Coordinates of C-alpha atoms in Angstrom, one line a residue:
A1 CA 3.2 -1.2 -41.9
A2 CA 4.8 1.7 -39.9
D3 CA 1.3 3.2 -39.3
S4 CA -0.1 -0.1 -38.1
V5 CA 2.8 -0.8 -35.7
S6 CA 2.7 2.7 -34.4
Y7 CA -1.0 2.3 -33.7
A8 CA -0.3 -1.1 -32.1
I9 CA 2.3 0.4 -29.8
G10 CA -0.2 3.1 -28.9
I11 CA -2.8 0.5 -28.0
S12 CA -0.3 -1.6 -26.0
T13 CA 1.1 1.5 -24.1
G14 CA -2.4 2.9 -23.5
A15 CA -3.6 -0.4 -22.1
G16 CA -0.7 -0.6 -19.7
Y17 CA -1.2 3.0 -18.6
K18 CA -4.9 2.3 -18.0
D19 CA -4.1 -0.5 -15.5
N20 CA -1.3 1.5 -13.8
L21 CA -3.4 4.6 -13.4
K22 CA -5.9 2.7 -11.4
T23 CA -3.3 2.5 -8.6
L24 CA -2.5 6.3 -8.7
P25 CA -2.9 7.7 -5.2
G26 CA -5.3 10.6 -4.7
D27 CA -7.7 11.9 -7.4
P28 CA -8.2 9.9 -10.6
A29 CA -5.6 10.8 -13.3
N30 CA -6.5 13.5 -15.9
V31 CA -6.2 11.4 -19.0
D32 CA -6.4 14.5 -21.3
D33 CA -3.4 16.1 -19.5
L34 CA -1.5 12.8 -19.6
I35 CA -2.1 12.5 -23.4
A36 CA -1.1 16.2 -23.9
G37 CA 2.1 15.7 -22.0
F38 CA 2.9 12.4 -23.8
T39 CA 2.2 13.9 -27.2
Q40 CA 4.3 17.0 -26.5
A41 CA 7.2 14.9 -25.2
I42 CA 7.1 12.3 -27.9
K43 CA 7.0 15.0 -30.6
G44 CA 9.8 16.9 -28.9
D45 CA 7.6 20.1 -28.6
S46 CA 9.5 21.6 -25.7
A47 CA 7.8 25.0 -26.3
A48 CA 4.4 23.5 -25.5
M49 CA 5.7 21.5 -22.5
K50 CA 4.6 23.0 -19.1
M51 CA 7.8 21.5 -17.5
T52 CA 11.0 19.8 -18.6
P53 CA 11.3 16.0 -18.5
Q54 CA 13.7 16.4 -15.4
A55 CA 11.2 18.7 -13.6
A56 CA 8.4 16.2 -14.5
Q57 CA 10.4 13.3 -13.0
A58 CA 11.1 15.4 -9.8
Y59 CA 7.4 16.2 -9.6
I60 CA 6.3 12.6 -9.9
Q61 CA 8.8 11.5 -7.3
T62 CA 7.6 14.2 -4.8
Y63 CA 4.0 13.4 -5.6
F64 CA 4.4 9.7 -4.7
M65 CA 6.6 10.4 -1.7
E66 CA 3.9 12.8 -0.3
A67 CA 1.2 10.3 -1.0
S68 CA 3.1 7.5 0.7
A69 CA 3.7 9.7 3.8
R70 CA -0.1 10.6 3.9
D71 CA -0.9 6.9 3.7
A72 CA 1.6 6.0 6.3
K73 CA 0.3 8.6 8.7
K74 CA -3.3 7.5 8.1
N75 CA -2.4 3.8 8.7
K76 CA -0.5 4.7 11.9
E77 CA -3.4 6.6 13.3
E78 CA -5.8 3.8 12.4
G79 CA -3.5 1.3 14.0
E80 CA -3.1 3.3 17.2
K81 CA -6.8 3.7 17.4
F82 CA -7.4 0.0 16.9
L83 CA -4.8 -1.0 19.6
A84 CA -6.2 1.5 22.1
E85 CA -9.8 0.1 21.6
N86 CA -8.6 -3.5 21.4
K87 CA -6.6 -3.2 24.6
G88 CA -9.8 -2.9 26.7
K89 CA -11.5 -6.0 25.2
K90 CA -12.0 -9.0 27.4
G91 CA -9.2 -11.5 27.2
V92 CA -6.8 -9.3 25.2
I93 CA -3.2 -9.3 26.6
T94 CA -0.8 -6.5 25.7
T95 CA 2.9 -7.3 26.1
E96 CA 5.6 -4.8 27.1
S97 CA 6.5 -4.3 23.4
G98 CA 2.9 -3.5 22.6
L99 CA 2.0 -6.8 20.9
Q100 CA -1.6 -7.7 21.6
Y101 CA -3.0 -11.2 21.6
Q102 CA -5.9 -13.2 22.8
V103 CA -5.7 -16.9 23.9
E104 CA -8.6 -18.6 22.3
K105 CA -8.0 -22.0 23.8
E106 CA -5.7 -22.6 26.7
G107 CA -3.3 -25.5 26.3
T108 CA -2.8 -28.3 28.8
G109 CA 0.3 -29.7 30.2
A110 CA 3.5 -28.2 31.5
K111 CA 4.2 -24.5 30.9
P112 CA 7.1 -24.0 28.5
T113 CA 10.3 -22.3 29.5
A114 CA 12.5 -20.0 27.5
E115 CA 14.6 -23.0 26.3
D116 CA 11.6 -25.0 25.2
K117 CA 10.3 -25.2 21.6
V118 CA 6.6 -24.7 21.2
K119 CA 4.1 -24.9 18.3
V120 CA 1.6 -22.1 18.1
H121 CA -1.5 -21.8 15.9
Y122 CA -2.3 -18.2 15.0
T123 CA -3.7 -16.0 12.3
G124 CA -2.2 -12.5 11.6
T125 CA -4.7 -10.0 10.1
L126 CA -4.5 -6.4 9.0
L127 CA -7.0 -3.8 10.4
D128 CA -9.3 -4.5 7.5
G129 CA -9.4 -8.2 8.3
T130 CA -7.0 -9.3 5.5
K131 CA -5.1 -12.4 6.6
F132 CA -1.3 -11.9 6.1
D133 CA 0.0 -14.9 8.1
S134 CA -1.3 -18.2 9.2
P135 CA 1.4 -20.9 9.3
C136 CA -1.1 -23.6 10.3

């Protein structure tokens, strides 16, 4: 029974890791190194470990912080490029804050004041076209 439950825990853990590793930034995970580290740690084989558990945690934290910073820099550069190109398109209006919009259909009637309530129809999209907001 202990062998079977041990195997079942291995399968369950491995399946979870497989899904999580798909989201690992950068190059694909080296599964052989992951298994080696896991085996050494679970057996308590500190002589075989290339780093302490504390050093491993610090390394992981640094790795993800650096990956996040790279992604943020890339996204910012892509966003700035998009805004610069989009600004020159016909009908695009850029506000003082940098917000860009395009009126697709001009409304009729009185122009609202700062005290008026208005209803707007819009769709917010990311650079790749993914819709993130559309309250209508």
